[in-house]
Amino acid sequence: MSAEQFQLAPRVQTALRDLTEQGAVQHHRQLFADLAESEVRLRAILGSAVDGIVTITDDGTIHSVNHAAEKMFGYELDELLGRNVSMLMPAPYNADHDQHIQEYVRSGVAKVIGIGREVEGLRKDGTTFPIELSLSEVITPSRRLFTGILRDITARKQSEAEHATLGHILENSLNELFFFDAETWRFVFANRGARENTGYSLDELCQRTPLDLKPGMTRQELNSHLSPLIGGARNRVTFESQHQRKDGSTYDVEVHVQLAELRGRAVFVAIILDVTLNRDTQRKLVQLNQELEERVADRTKQLEAAQAELLNNERLAALGRVSGGVAHEIRNPLNAIKTSAYYLLETMPHDEKLREHLERIDRQVEHASGVITALTNFAKMPMPLFAAVSARELIEQTLEQTRVPANIEVDNGVETSHIISVDAVQIRIVLRNLIVNAIDAMAHGGRLSFRSTRTNDRIEIRVADTGTGIAPDRLQRIMEPLFSTKTSGIGLGLAIAQSIVDKNAGQLAVESTIGMGTTFCLTLNAAPPSA
C-alpha cells in the first residue's frame, strides 16, 4: 500500500463508521415508527373490542383496561389503573386471588391460564354478574403480565335458565309430547307424560314410529295429515285418533302437530291430548261451574242478608242509644202517670167506665216502659263472657224460669254430650225469647221440642213448635227490629236475640210452614275438649 493509500484509509474508515451510524439511526427510527403504529393499531383493536380486556402485573395490580371492561364494571379508567384486580371480584374469590398468582409464579403450574372458565364479576354498584374468562401470560425482559379477556354472559345464562325451565316444563307436562323425524318418522324424544301414558321407555319409543301407536291408521292417512306441514301449506295440523298402550289398551286422543328443527334436522312436534280425560274434565268443569254459580248465588243472598241484618242492628242500636239517653226523661212522666192512675183507681168511686179507662192507661204505660227497657237493655248488652256450658242444661234452666201452659208438651231431646262455648246468661235470653214465641204460637196447645246435632266444631240446637206457623212474606222480616207477627209486643225480641247470637259467634235461622209450625235453628261453637 502506498503512502497516499495509507493516508486515505482512516478517512474511509471514518466515512464507513458515519454511514453505519446513520443507518442504525434510520433503522431505529423505523423501529420506533413501526412500534408506534403497532401501538396505535393495538389501542384501536382494544378500544373497539366487544369483550373486556384487563391486563395485570404479577402482584395483581391493574396495568391496563379497555373501554369495554370499563363499561362492563361501571368504572372510569383512572378508578381502575394501579388498583388491585380483586376489586372486580366478589367474595370469596377476591380473598384468594393474589395467593393463586404467587403460587403460579413460584411453581409454574398453570390452573387457569390458557383455560377458559366461568367466574363472577363485581360491578361498581355492588351487583354481581357471570363472566367467561380467558387468561393468558406475557413475559417481558422487565416483568410478567397477565391478560384476561372477559365476556359478560348474563344473557346467555338467562337463556340457558329459560331453556332449562322450558325443558323441565315440557318433560313434566301431563300432556304427551313427542318429537319424531320428518323423514323416517322414528321418535327422537318423548316426555315423561308420553312415556308414562303409553307404558314405553324412551329407548323403546325411539325404535318406533307414530304408526306403532295408532293401530287403526295407515301410512297414507298419517301422511295426508303431515304433508301440508312439509309443503308449508299449513303451520299446524290437528286431528283425532286412537293410541294403543304397550299393554294393548287404547284411548282416544286429539293430536296437534307442527314442523320444527332440532339440532339441524327437521322433526315433527306432536302434542297429544287424552280426549277421554279432557271430556271428563270438561264435564267436571261444567259441574264445578254450576256449583260455583250456585255458591255465588247463595253467597250473594248471604251478603244481602248480612247487609240487611247489619242495617237492622245499626237501626236497633241507634234506637237503643236514643232510648238510653232519654229513658230517664220519659220514665219519670210515665211513673207519674202510672202513680196517678193507681191513685185514682183506689180513691175514685167505683165507676166501671172510669176504671176501664184507668186500667187502659196503666197497661199502655207498662207497654211504653217495656219498649224503653228493651231498647236500653240492647244498647247496654255487654260483650259475651265465653264458657263451656251444657246445651241441654241451659234449656232446662230456661224452661224452669218460664211458665209453660199445661196443654203444651215439652220434649227436650238435646244431647247431654253437646257442650257449647257461649255466654250462658245471654243465650238464656235468646232461648227464653224463642220459647215464649213458641208458646204464643200454640194458644190451643201443642208440642215444643228441642233437638241438637253436631257437625265438626259446630252444634245446632233446633227449637220447634206445632203452632200456627208464619207466612212467607212475614218470615223474611221476622228478625227486623220493631216488626212483630203478634198483635201484642213491640217486635224487638227476635232482633235482640239475633244480635246476641251474632256476638256469641253463632247463627240464628228460622223455618216455618203455615198450619204446621215453626222451627228456629240456633248454631253455636262447640266447646273445645277439656285438657
Short mmCIF file of C-alpha atoms in Angstrom, two decimals:
data_model
loop_
_atom_site.label_atom_id
_atom_site.label_comp_id
_atom_site.label_asym_id
_atom_site.label_seq_id
_atom_site.Cartn_x
_atom_site.Cartn_y
_atom_site.Cartn_z
CA MET A 1 0.00 0.00 0.00
CA SER A 2 1.32 3.39 -0.98
CA ALA A 3 1.64 6.24 1.46
CA GLU A 4 -1.22 8.00 -0.17
CA GLN A 5 -3.41 4.97 0.13
CA PHE A 6 -2.42 4.58 3.73
CA GLN A 7 -3.41 8.14 4.43
CA LEU A 8 -6.85 7.57 2.85
CA ALA A 9 -7.65 4.53 4.97
CA PRO A 10 -8.60 6.42 8.17
CA ARG A 11 -10.84 8.68 6.17
CA VAL A 12 -12.57 5.73 4.62
CA GLN A 13 -12.98 4.12 7.99
CA THR A 14 -14.47 7.29 9.40
CA ALA A 15 -16.82 7.58 6.47
CA LEU A 16 -17.88 3.99 6.81
CA ARG A 17 -18.45 4.46 10.53
CA ASP A 18 -20.57 7.53 9.87
CA LEU A 19 -22.61 5.66 7.31
CA THR A 20 -23.10 2.77 9.71
CA GLU A 21 -24.24 5.07 12.48
CA GLN A 22 -26.62 6.85 10.14
CA GLY A 23 -28.06 3.51 9.06
CA ALA A 24 -28.53 2.43 12.66
CA VAL A 25 -30.30 5.67 13.50
CA GLN A 26 -32.52 5.27 10.49
CA HIS A 27 -33.22 1.68 11.47
CA HIS A 28 -34.09 2.67 15.00
CA ARG A 29 -36.33 5.41 13.73
CA GLN A 30 -38.13 2.89 11.57
CA LEU A 31 -38.45 0.52 14.50
CA PHE A 32 -39.95 3.26 16.66
CA ALA A 33 -42.31 4.22 13.86
CA ASP A 34 -43.38 0.62 13.42
CA LEU A 35 -43.76 0.28 17.17
CA ALA A 36 -45.87 3.42 17.38
CA GLU A 37 -48.00 2.23 14.51
CA SER A 38 -48.42 -1.15 16.18
CA GLU A 39 -49.39 0.55 19.44
CA VAL A 40 -51.99 2.66 17.62
CA ARG A 41 -53.38 -0.43 15.95
CA LEU A 42 -53.38 -2.30 19.26
CA ARG A 43 -55.15 0.55 21.04
CA ALA A 44 -57.72 0.68 18.25
CA ILE A 45 -58.30 -3.05 18.50
CA LEU A 46 -58.56 -2.97 22.27
CA GLY A 47 -60.79 0.09 22.20
CA SER A 48 -63.21 -1.42 19.70
CA ALA A 49 -63.24 -4.91 21.21
CA VAL A 50 -66.66 -6.01 22.44
CA ASP A 51 -65.13 -8.15 25.18
CA GLY A 52 -63.47 -6.57 28.19
CA ILE A 53 -59.68 -6.83 28.32
CA VAL A 54 -57.78 -6.32 31.57
CA THR A 55 -54.00 -6.65 31.98
CA ILE A 56 -52.47 -7.04 35.44
CA THR A 57 -48.97 -7.42 36.86
CA ASP A 58 -47.80 -10.44 38.82
CA ASP A 59 -48.82 -8.76 42.10
CA GLY A 60 -52.41 -8.29 40.90
CA THR A 61 -52.14 -4.58 40.06
CA ILE A 62 -54.26 -3.44 37.11
CA HIS A 63 -51.92 -2.29 34.31
CA SER A 64 -54.37 -1.55 31.51
CA VAL A 65 -58.11 -1.75 30.83
CA ASN A 66 -60.03 -1.32 27.59
CA HIS A 67 -63.25 0.67 27.22
CA ALA A 68 -65.44 -2.45 27.13
CA ALA A 69 -64.13 -3.51 30.56
CA GLU A 70 -64.74 0.00 31.96
CA LYS A 71 -68.33 -0.15 30.74
CA MET A 72 -68.75 -3.74 31.91
CA PHE A 73 -67.78 -2.97 35.52
CA GLY A 74 -69.06 0.62 35.66
CA TYR A 75 -65.71 2.27 36.47
CA GLU A 76 -63.75 5.09 34.85
CA LEU A 77 -60.21 4.28 33.70
CA ASP A 78 -58.49 6.29 36.44
CA GLU A 79 -60.53 4.41 39.07
CA LEU A 80 -59.01 1.11 37.92
CA LEU A 81 -55.37 1.72 36.98
CA GLY A 82 -52.99 0.94 39.82
CA ARG A 83 -55.66 -0.79 41.90
CA ASN A 84 -55.71 -4.50 42.76
CA VAL A 85 -57.80 -6.57 40.37
CA SER A 86 -59.60 -8.17 43.34
CA MET A 87 -61.84 -5.08 43.36
CA LEU A 88 -63.57 -6.62 40.34
CA MET A 89 -64.32 -9.89 42.15
CA PRO A 90 -66.98 -10.66 44.77
CA ALA A 91 -66.25 -12.59 47.94
CA PRO A 92 -64.90 -15.19 48.42
CA TYR A 93 -62.96 -15.09 45.14
CA ASN A 94 -61.24 -11.75 45.87
CA ALA A 95 -59.62 -13.02 49.08
CA ASP A 96 -57.54 -15.77 47.41
CA HIS A 97 -56.73 -14.22 44.03
CA ASP A 98 -53.29 -12.77 44.83
CA GLN A 99 -52.27 -16.02 46.54
CA HIS A 100 -53.15 -18.01 43.41
CA ILE A 101 -50.97 -15.71 41.29
CA GLN A 102 -47.98 -16.06 43.63
CA GLU A 103 -48.36 -19.85 43.72
CA TYR A 104 -48.29 -19.92 39.93
CA VAL A 105 -45.23 -17.65 39.78
CA ARG A 106 -43.40 -19.93 42.21
CA SER A 107 -44.48 -23.29 40.80
CA GLY A 108 -45.11 -22.54 37.16
CA VAL A 109 -48.11 -24.89 37.29
CA ALA A 110 -51.00 -23.27 35.41
CA LYS A 111 -54.51 -23.95 36.66
CA VAL A 112 -56.45 -21.34 34.73
CA ILE A 113 -54.02 -19.86 32.17
CA GLY A 114 -54.97 -20.91 28.68
CA ILE A 115 -58.17 -22.46 30.01
CA GLY A 116 -61.49 -20.66 29.67
CA ARG A 117 -63.74 -20.77 32.70
CA GLU A 118 -66.76 -19.06 34.21
CA VAL A 119 -66.33 -16.69 37.15
CA GLU A 120 -68.33 -13.99 38.95
CA GLY A 121 -67.66 -10.27 38.38
CA LEU A 122 -68.40 -7.41 40.79
CA ARG A 123 -69.63 -4.10 39.41
CA LYS A 124 -69.04 -0.71 40.98
CA ASP A 125 -72.68 -0.63 42.15
CA GLY A 126 -72.18 -3.88 44.09
CA THR A 127 -74.09 -6.17 41.74
CA THR A 128 -72.53 -9.40 40.51
CA PHE A 129 -72.75 -10.98 37.08
CA PRO A 130 -71.39 -14.08 35.32
CA ILE A 131 -68.23 -13.77 33.22
CA GLU A 132 -66.46 -16.09 30.82
CA LEU A 133 -62.73 -15.55 31.46
CA SER A 134 -59.83 -16.44 29.18
CA LEU A 135 -56.41 -15.77 30.78
CA SER A 136 -53.02 -15.55 29.04
CA GLU A 137 -49.49 -14.74 30.21
CA VAL A 138 -46.94 -12.35 28.67
CA ILE A 139 -43.33 -12.32 29.92
CA THR A 140 -41.15 -9.33 29.01
CA PRO A 141 -37.49 -8.77 29.96
CA SER A 142 -38.62 -6.46 32.74
CA ARG A 143 -41.82 -8.02 34.08
CA ARG A 144 -44.55 -10.62 33.85
CA LEU A 145 -48.09 -9.62 32.78
CA PHE A 146 -51.38 -11.48 32.73
CA THR A 147 -54.13 -10.53 30.30
CA GLY A 148 -57.73 -11.53 30.86
CA ILE A 149 -60.40 -11.41 28.17
CA LEU A 150 -63.79 -11.03 29.84
CA ARG A 151 -67.17 -11.70 28.30
CA ASP A 152 -70.42 -10.83 30.09
CA ILE A 153 -72.53 -13.99 29.75
CA THR A 154 -75.57 -12.73 31.68
CA ALA A 155 -77.82 -13.00 28.63
CA ARG A 156 -76.51 -16.48 27.85
CA LYS A 157 -77.07 -17.64 31.40
CA GLN A 158 -80.60 -16.27 31.34
CA SER A 159 -81.22 -18.02 28.05
CA GLU A 160 -79.82 -21.27 29.43
CA ALA A 161 -82.02 -20.94 32.51
CA GLU A 162 -85.06 -20.25 30.34
CA HIS A 163 -84.24 -23.25 28.15
CA ALA A 164 -83.78 -25.41 31.24
CA THR A 165 -87.09 -24.20 32.63
CA LEU A 166 -88.81 -24.82 29.32
CA GLY A 167 -87.24 -28.26 29.12
CA HIS A 168 -88.41 -29.04 32.64
CA ILE A 169 -91.92 -27.86 31.80
CA LEU A 170 -92.04 -29.94 28.62
CA GLU A 171 -90.60 -33.01 30.32
CA ASN A 172 -93.03 -32.82 33.23
CA SER A 173 -96.10 -31.78 31.27
CA LEU A 174 -99.08 -34.05 31.86
CA ASN A 175 -99.79 -33.93 28.14
CA GLU A 176 -97.94 -36.34 25.88
CA LEU A 177 -95.16 -34.67 23.88
CA PHE A 178 -93.39 -36.47 21.01
CA PHE A 179 -90.64 -35.41 18.57
CA PHE A 180 -90.30 -37.67 15.53
CA ASP A 181 -88.02 -37.42 12.49
CA ALA A 182 -89.62 -35.77 9.47
CA GLU A 183 -88.14 -38.38 7.11
CA THR A 184 -88.05 -41.68 8.99
CA TRP A 185 -90.92 -40.85 11.38
CA ARG A 186 -88.96 -42.50 14.17
CA PHE A 187 -89.39 -40.93 17.58
CA VAL A 188 -86.38 -38.96 18.83
CA PHE A 189 -87.92 -37.65 22.06
CA ALA A 190 -90.89 -38.39 24.31
CA ASN A 191 -91.58 -36.59 27.56
CA ARG A 192 -92.49 -38.25 30.84
CA GLY A 193 -96.22 -37.82 30.22
CA ALA A 194 -95.88 -39.70 26.92
CA ARG A 195 -93.75 -42.45 28.42
CA GLU A 196 -95.99 -42.99 31.43
CA ASN A 197 -99.22 -42.90 29.44
CA THR A 198 -98.05 -45.29 26.71
CA GLY A 199 -96.03 -47.55 29.01
CA TYR A 200 -92.94 -47.46 26.76
CA SER A 201 -89.45 -46.34 27.74
CA LEU A 202 -87.66 -43.70 25.67
CA ASP A 203 -85.36 -46.35 24.14
CA GLU A 204 -88.38 -48.42 23.14
CA LEU A 205 -90.14 -45.43 21.60
CA CYS A 206 -87.02 -44.43 19.64
CA GLN A 207 -87.38 -47.76 17.81
CA ARG A 208 -90.98 -46.95 16.87
CA THR A 209 -92.99 -44.52 14.77
CA PRO A 210 -96.40 -42.91 15.36
CA LEU A 211 -97.96 -45.72 13.33
CA ASP A 212 -96.95 -48.17 16.08
CA LEU A 213 -99.14 -46.18 18.49
CA LYS A 214 -102.02 -45.81 16.04
CA PRO A 215 -103.09 -49.31 15.02
CA GLY A 216 -106.15 -48.03 13.22
CA MET A 217 -104.28 -45.54 11.00
CA THR A 218 -102.49 -46.34 7.72
CA ARG A 219 -99.29 -44.71 6.46
CA GLN A 220 -101.29 -42.94 3.76
CA GLU A 221 -103.69 -41.48 6.31
CA LEU A 222 -100.90 -40.20 8.54
CA ASN A 223 -99.04 -38.79 5.54
CA SER A 224 -102.16 -36.91 4.47
CA HIS A 225 -102.12 -35.17 7.85
CA LEU A 226 -98.38 -34.38 7.77
CA SER A 227 -97.85 -33.42 4.11
CA PRO A 228 -99.39 -29.91 4.46
CA LEU A 229 -96.69 -29.15 7.04
CA ILE A 230 -93.88 -30.32 4.74
CA GLY A 231 -95.18 -28.24 1.85
CA GLY A 232 -95.69 -25.18 4.01
CA ALA A 233 -99.40 -25.00 3.27
CA ARG A 234 -100.12 -25.06 6.99
CA ASN A 235 -98.04 -24.45 10.11
CA ARG A 236 -100.10 -26.75 12.33
CA VAL A 237 -102.50 -29.65 11.87
CA THR A 238 -104.98 -31.15 14.32
CA PHE A 239 -106.76 -34.47 14.06
CA GLU A 240 -108.31 -37.10 16.29
CA SER A 241 -107.01 -40.62 16.54
CA GLN A 242 -106.62 -43.52 18.92
CA HIS A 243 -103.47 -44.54 20.77
CA GLN A 244 -102.55 -48.02 21.87
CA ARG A 245 -100.52 -48.52 25.02
CA LYS A 246 -97.83 -51.13 25.49
CA ASP A 247 -100.31 -53.31 27.40
CA GLY A 248 -102.72 -53.23 24.44
CA SER A 249 -105.29 -50.86 25.94
CA THR A 250 -106.45 -47.95 23.79
CA TYR A 251 -107.63 -44.41 24.42
CA ASP A 252 -108.97 -41.61 22.24
CA VAL A 253 -106.62 -38.69 21.61
CA GLU A 254 -106.52 -35.30 19.95
CA VAL A 255 -103.23 -34.77 18.06
CA HIS A 256 -101.62 -31.35 17.41
CA VAL A 257 -98.57 -31.47 15.08
CA GLN A 258 -96.09 -28.79 13.96
CA LEU A 259 -92.89 -28.90 11.92
CA ALA A 260 -89.74 -27.69 13.70
CA GLU A 261 -85.95 -28.01 13.62
CA LEU A 262 -83.96 -29.93 16.22
CA ARG A 263 -80.16 -29.97 16.08
CA GLY A 264 -80.14 -29.23 12.39
CA ARG A 265 -82.76 -31.74 11.28
CA ALA A 266 -86.46 -31.42 10.60
CA VAL A 267 -88.75 -33.01 13.16
CA PHE A 268 -92.46 -33.14 13.81
CA VAL A 269 -93.55 -31.96 17.25
CA ALA A 270 -96.73 -33.70 18.38
CA ILE A 271 -98.75 -32.73 21.44
CA ILE A 272 -101.25 -35.41 22.39
CA LEU A 273 -104.35 -34.69 24.46
CA ASP A 274 -106.18 -37.57 26.08
CA VAL A 275 -109.72 -36.76 24.94
CA THR A 276 -111.26 -39.13 27.47
CA LEU A 277 -109.64 -37.27 30.31
CA ASN A 278 -110.42 -33.98 28.61
CA ARG A 279 -114.09 -34.85 28.30
CA ASP A 280 -114.21 -35.89 31.93
CA THR A 281 -112.50 -32.64 32.83
CA GLN A 282 -114.93 -30.63 30.74
CA ARG A 283 -117.84 -32.39 32.38
CA LYS A 284 -116.35 -31.69 35.79
CA LEU A 285 -115.73 -28.09 34.81
CA VAL A 286 -119.36 -27.70 33.82
CA GLN A 287 -120.39 -29.24 37.11
CA LEU A 288 -117.96 -27.07 39.05
CA ASN A 289 -119.16 -24.02 37.17
CA GLN A 290 -122.74 -24.82 38.09
CA GLU A 291 -121.74 -25.37 41.71
CA LEU A 292 -119.78 -22.13 41.63
CA GLU A 293 -122.76 -20.24 40.27
CA GLU A 294 -124.94 -21.74 42.99
CA ARG A 295 -122.37 -20.84 45.62
CA VAL A 296 -122.12 -17.31 44.25
CA ALA A 297 -125.90 -17.02 44.32
CA ASP A 298 -126.00 -18.38 47.87
CA ARG A 299 -123.17 -16.12 48.91
CA THR A 300 -124.92 -13.15 47.34
CA LYS A 301 -128.04 -13.97 49.31
CA GLN A 302 -125.97 -14.32 52.46
CA LEU A 303 -124.29 -10.99 51.82
CA GLU A 304 -127.62 -9.33 51.18
CA ALA A 305 -129.00 -10.88 54.35
CA ALA A 306 -125.90 -9.83 56.28
CA GLN A 307 -126.20 -6.31 54.94
CA ALA A 308 -129.87 -6.18 55.89
CA GLU A 309 -129.02 -7.59 59.30
CA LEU A 310 -126.28 -5.00 59.74
CA LEU A 311 -128.67 -2.22 58.85
CA ASN A 312 -131.24 -3.63 61.26
CA ASN A 313 -128.68 -3.89 64.04
CA GLU A 314 -127.47 -0.37 63.36
CA ARG A 315 -131.03 0.91 63.43
CA LEU A 316 -131.76 -1.01 66.62
CA ALA A 317 -128.53 0.19 68.21
CA ALA A 318 -129.40 3.75 67.28
CA LEU A 319 -132.83 3.32 68.85
CA GLY A 320 -131.18 1.86 71.93
CA ARG A 321 -128.78 4.77 72.24
CA VAL A 322 -131.59 7.29 71.81
CA SER A 323 -133.84 5.50 74.30
CA GLY A 324 -130.96 5.14 76.71
CA GLY A 325 -130.37 8.87 76.52
CA VAL A 326 -133.98 9.86 77.08
CA ALA A 327 -135.08 6.93 79.28
CA HIS A 328 -134.87 8.94 82.46
CA GLU A 329 -136.82 11.85 80.98
CA ILE A 330 -139.54 9.53 79.66
CA ARG A 331 -139.76 7.16 82.64
CA ASN A 332 -140.36 9.94 85.14
CA PRO A 333 -143.53 11.18 83.40
CA LEU A 334 -144.64 7.59 82.84
CA ASN A 335 -144.16 6.80 86.52
CA ALA A 336 -146.15 9.90 87.39
CA ILE A 337 -148.95 8.83 85.08
CA LYS A 338 -148.89 5.28 86.48
CA THR A 339 -148.95 6.55 90.07
CA SER A 340 -151.79 8.94 89.33
CA ALA A 341 -153.79 6.22 87.62
CA TYR A 342 -153.25 3.91 90.59
CA TYR A 343 -154.31 6.67 92.98
CA LEU A 344 -157.45 7.36 91.01
CA LEU A 345 -158.28 3.65 90.91
CA GLU A 346 -158.01 3.45 94.68
CA THR A 347 -159.75 6.70 95.61
CA MET A 348 -162.36 7.38 92.97
CA PRO A 349 -165.88 5.92 93.18
CA HIS A 350 -166.22 2.52 91.56
CA ASP A 351 -167.34 3.74 88.16
CA GLU A 352 -166.80 0.86 85.73
CA LYS A 353 -166.30 3.16 82.76
CA LEU A 354 -163.71 5.19 84.65
CA ARG A 355 -161.98 2.05 85.94
CA GLU A 356 -161.77 0.69 82.38
CA HIS A 357 -160.04 3.85 81.15
CA LEU A 358 -157.65 3.96 84.11
CA GLU A 359 -156.66 0.32 83.59
CA ARG A 360 -156.08 1.03 79.88
CA ILE A 361 -153.81 3.91 80.88
CA ASP A 362 -151.91 1.61 83.22
CA ARG A 363 -151.46 -1.04 80.52
CA GLN A 364 -150.19 1.48 77.97
CA VAL A 365 -147.75 2.92 80.49
CA GLU A 366 -146.42 -0.60 81.13
CA HIS A 367 -146.14 -1.16 77.38
CA ALA A 368 -144.21 2.08 76.86
CA SER A 369 -141.94 1.27 79.79
CA GLY A 370 -141.30 -2.18 78.33
CA VAL A 371 -140.27 -0.67 75.00
CA ILE A 372 -137.79 1.64 76.72
CA THR A 373 -136.42 -1.21 78.85
CA ALA A 374 -135.92 -3.50 75.83
CA LEU A 375 -134.11 -0.84 73.84
CA THR A 376 -131.98 0.20 76.80
CA ASN A 377 -131.02 -3.41 77.52
CA PHE A 378 -129.99 -3.90 73.91
CA ALA A 379 -127.85 -0.75 73.93
CA LYS A 380 -126.15 -1.89 77.14
CA MET A 381 -125.66 -5.51 76.07
CA PRO A 382 -122.04 -6.32 77.07
CA MET A 383 -119.61 -8.46 75.11
CA PRO A 384 -120.11 -12.15 75.92
CA LEU A 385 -118.07 -13.98 78.54
CA PHE A 386 -117.50 -17.36 76.89
CA ALA A 387 -117.57 -20.53 78.95
CA ALA A 388 -118.27 -24.23 78.34
CA VAL A 389 -121.97 -24.91 79.01
CA SER A 390 -124.19 -27.96 78.53
CA ALA A 391 -126.77 -27.11 75.87
CA ARG A 392 -129.32 -29.45 77.47
CA GLU A 393 -128.88 -27.95 80.95
CA LEU A 394 -129.14 -24.42 79.52
CA ILE A 395 -132.53 -25.29 78.01
CA GLU A 396 -133.71 -26.95 81.25
CA GLN A 397 -132.74 -23.85 83.25
CA THR A 398 -134.61 -21.59 80.82
CA LEU A 399 -137.71 -23.79 80.94
CA GLU A 400 -137.68 -23.66 84.75
CA GLN A 401 -137.77 -19.85 84.57
CA THR A 402 -140.60 -19.80 82.02
CA ARG A 403 -144.27 -20.59 82.63
CA VAL A 404 -145.29 -23.26 80.12
CA PRO A 405 -149.07 -23.92 79.86
CA ALA A 406 -150.24 -27.41 80.79
CA ASN A 407 -151.66 -28.01 77.30
CA ILE A 408 -148.17 -27.77 75.75
CA GLU A 409 -145.99 -30.89 75.78
CA VAL A 410 -142.25 -30.23 76.19
CA ASP A 411 -139.69 -32.67 74.74
CA ASN A 412 -136.05 -31.82 75.50
CA GLY A 413 -134.11 -34.17 73.23
CA VAL A 414 -130.84 -32.23 73.25
CA GLU A 415 -127.80 -34.50 73.60
CA THR A 416 -126.17 -34.38 77.03
CA SER A 417 -122.73 -34.59 75.36
CA HIS A 418 -123.24 -31.38 73.41
CA ILE A 419 -121.23 -28.71 75.21
CA ILE A 420 -121.22 -25.21 73.72
CA SER A 421 -118.91 -22.22 74.20
CA VAL A 422 -121.18 -19.21 74.91
CA ASP A 423 -122.20 -16.59 77.43
CA ALA A 424 -124.83 -18.59 79.35
CA VAL A 425 -126.73 -15.53 80.59
CA GLN A 426 -127.07 -14.08 77.10
CA ILE A 427 -128.05 -17.36 75.43
CA ARG A 428 -130.73 -17.92 78.09
CA ILE A 429 -132.26 -14.61 76.95
CA VAL A 430 -132.32 -15.98 73.38
CA LEU A 431 -133.82 -19.32 74.42
CA ARG A 432 -136.46 -17.65 76.59
CA ASN A 433 -137.48 -15.47 73.66
CA LEU A 434 -137.78 -18.49 71.35
CA ILE A 435 -139.74 -20.46 73.96
CA VAL A 436 -142.15 -17.59 74.66
CA ASN A 437 -142.75 -17.10 70.93
CA ALA A 438 -143.44 -20.82 70.55
CA ILE A 439 -145.90 -20.76 73.46
CA ASP A 440 -147.69 -17.72 71.98
CA ALA A 441 -148.00 -19.58 68.65
CA MET A 442 -149.72 -22.57 70.36
CA ALA A 443 -152.64 -20.87 72.07
CA HIS A 444 -154.67 -24.09 71.87
CA GLY A 445 -151.86 -26.38 72.94
CA GLY A 446 -149.24 -28.32 71.05
CA ARG A 447 -145.73 -29.71 71.26
CA LEU A 448 -142.48 -27.83 72.00
CA SER A 449 -139.40 -29.89 71.15
CA PHE A 450 -135.65 -29.38 71.36
CA ARG A 451 -133.08 -31.33 69.32
CA SER A 452 -129.35 -30.97 68.71
CA THR A 453 -126.81 -32.19 66.17
CA ARG A 454 -123.07 -31.70 65.87
CA THR A 455 -121.13 -31.07 62.65
CA ASN A 456 -117.36 -30.72 63.13
CA ASP A 457 -116.92 -27.92 65.68
CA ARG A 458 -120.47 -26.52 65.45
CA ILE A 459 -123.58 -27.56 67.38
CA GLU A 460 -127.06 -26.83 66.06
CA ILE A 461 -129.99 -26.54 68.52
CA ARG A 462 -133.46 -26.77 66.94
CA VAL A 463 -136.42 -25.25 68.81
CA ALA A 464 -139.64 -26.44 67.11
CA ASP A 465 -143.31 -25.80 67.82
CA THR A 466 -146.51 -27.13 66.27
CA GLY A 467 -148.19 -23.74 66.23
CA THR A 468 -149.87 -21.70 63.53
CA GLY A 469 -146.71 -21.04 61.54
CA ILE A 470 -145.55 -17.82 59.89
CA ALA A 471 -146.49 -16.60 56.41
CA PRO A 472 -143.57 -16.47 53.92
CA ASP A 473 -143.80 -12.70 53.43
CA ARG A 474 -143.55 -12.18 57.19
CA LEU A 475 -140.89 -14.83 57.62
CA GLN A 476 -138.46 -12.74 55.58
CA ARG A 477 -138.81 -9.84 58.02
CA ILE A 478 -139.04 -11.83 61.23
CA MET A 479 -135.63 -10.65 62.51
CA GLU A 480 -136.21 -6.96 61.76
CA PRO A 481 -136.40 -4.59 64.73
CA LEU A 482 -139.89 -3.32 65.59
CA PHE A 483 -141.52 -5.98 63.38
CA SER A 484 -143.88 -8.43 65.05
CA THR A 485 -146.24 -11.16 63.89
CA LYS A 486 -148.27 -10.84 67.08
CA THR A 487 -150.95 -8.32 67.94
CA SER A 488 -149.12 -7.59 71.19
CA GLY A 489 -145.42 -6.96 71.69
CA ILE A 490 -143.03 -4.37 70.30
CA GLY A 491 -141.13 -6.55 67.81
CA LEU A 492 -137.71 -6.38 69.47
CA GLY A 493 -137.37 -9.88 70.91
CA LEU A 494 -136.01 -11.67 67.84
CA ALA A 495 -133.91 -8.68 66.78
CA ILE A 496 -132.24 -8.67 70.19
CA ALA A 497 -131.88 -12.47 70.04
CA GLN A 498 -130.22 -12.21 66.63
CA SER A 499 -127.78 -9.60 67.94
CA ILE A 500 -126.90 -11.75 70.96
CA VAL A 501 -126.32 -14.82 68.77
CA ASP A 502 -124.04 -12.81 66.47
CA LYS A 503 -121.97 -11.63 69.43
CA ASN A 504 -121.67 -15.25 70.55
CA ALA A 505 -120.24 -16.23 67.13
CA GLY A 506 -123.41 -18.10 66.20
CA GLN A 507 -126.18 -18.13 63.63
CA LEU A 508 -129.95 -17.93 64.03
CA ALA A 509 -132.21 -19.17 61.25
CA VAL A 510 -135.92 -19.92 61.01
CA GLU A 511 -138.14 -22.31 59.04
CA SER A 512 -141.92 -22.22 59.10
CA THR A 513 -144.96 -23.72 57.41
CA ILE A 514 -148.44 -22.31 57.82
CA GLY A 515 -150.55 -24.70 59.92
CA MET A 516 -147.55 -26.94 60.70
CA GLY A 517 -145.38 -24.86 62.99
CA THR A 518 -142.07 -23.03 63.20
CA THR A 519 -138.51 -24.18 63.87
CA PHE A 520 -135.67 -21.90 64.95
CA CYS A 521 -132.15 -23.20 64.30
CA LEU A 522 -129.53 -21.88 66.70
CA THR A 523 -125.97 -22.80 65.65
CA LEU A 524 -123.12 -22.18 68.10
CA ASN A 525 -119.47 -23.14 68.57
CA ALA A 526 -118.77 -26.41 70.33
CA ALA A 527 -116.59 -26.03 73.40
CA PRO A 528 -113.06 -27.39 72.91
CA PRO A 529 -112.24 -30.61 74.77
CA SER A 530 -111.07 -30.00 78.32
CA ALA A 531 -107.38 -30.65 78.94
#
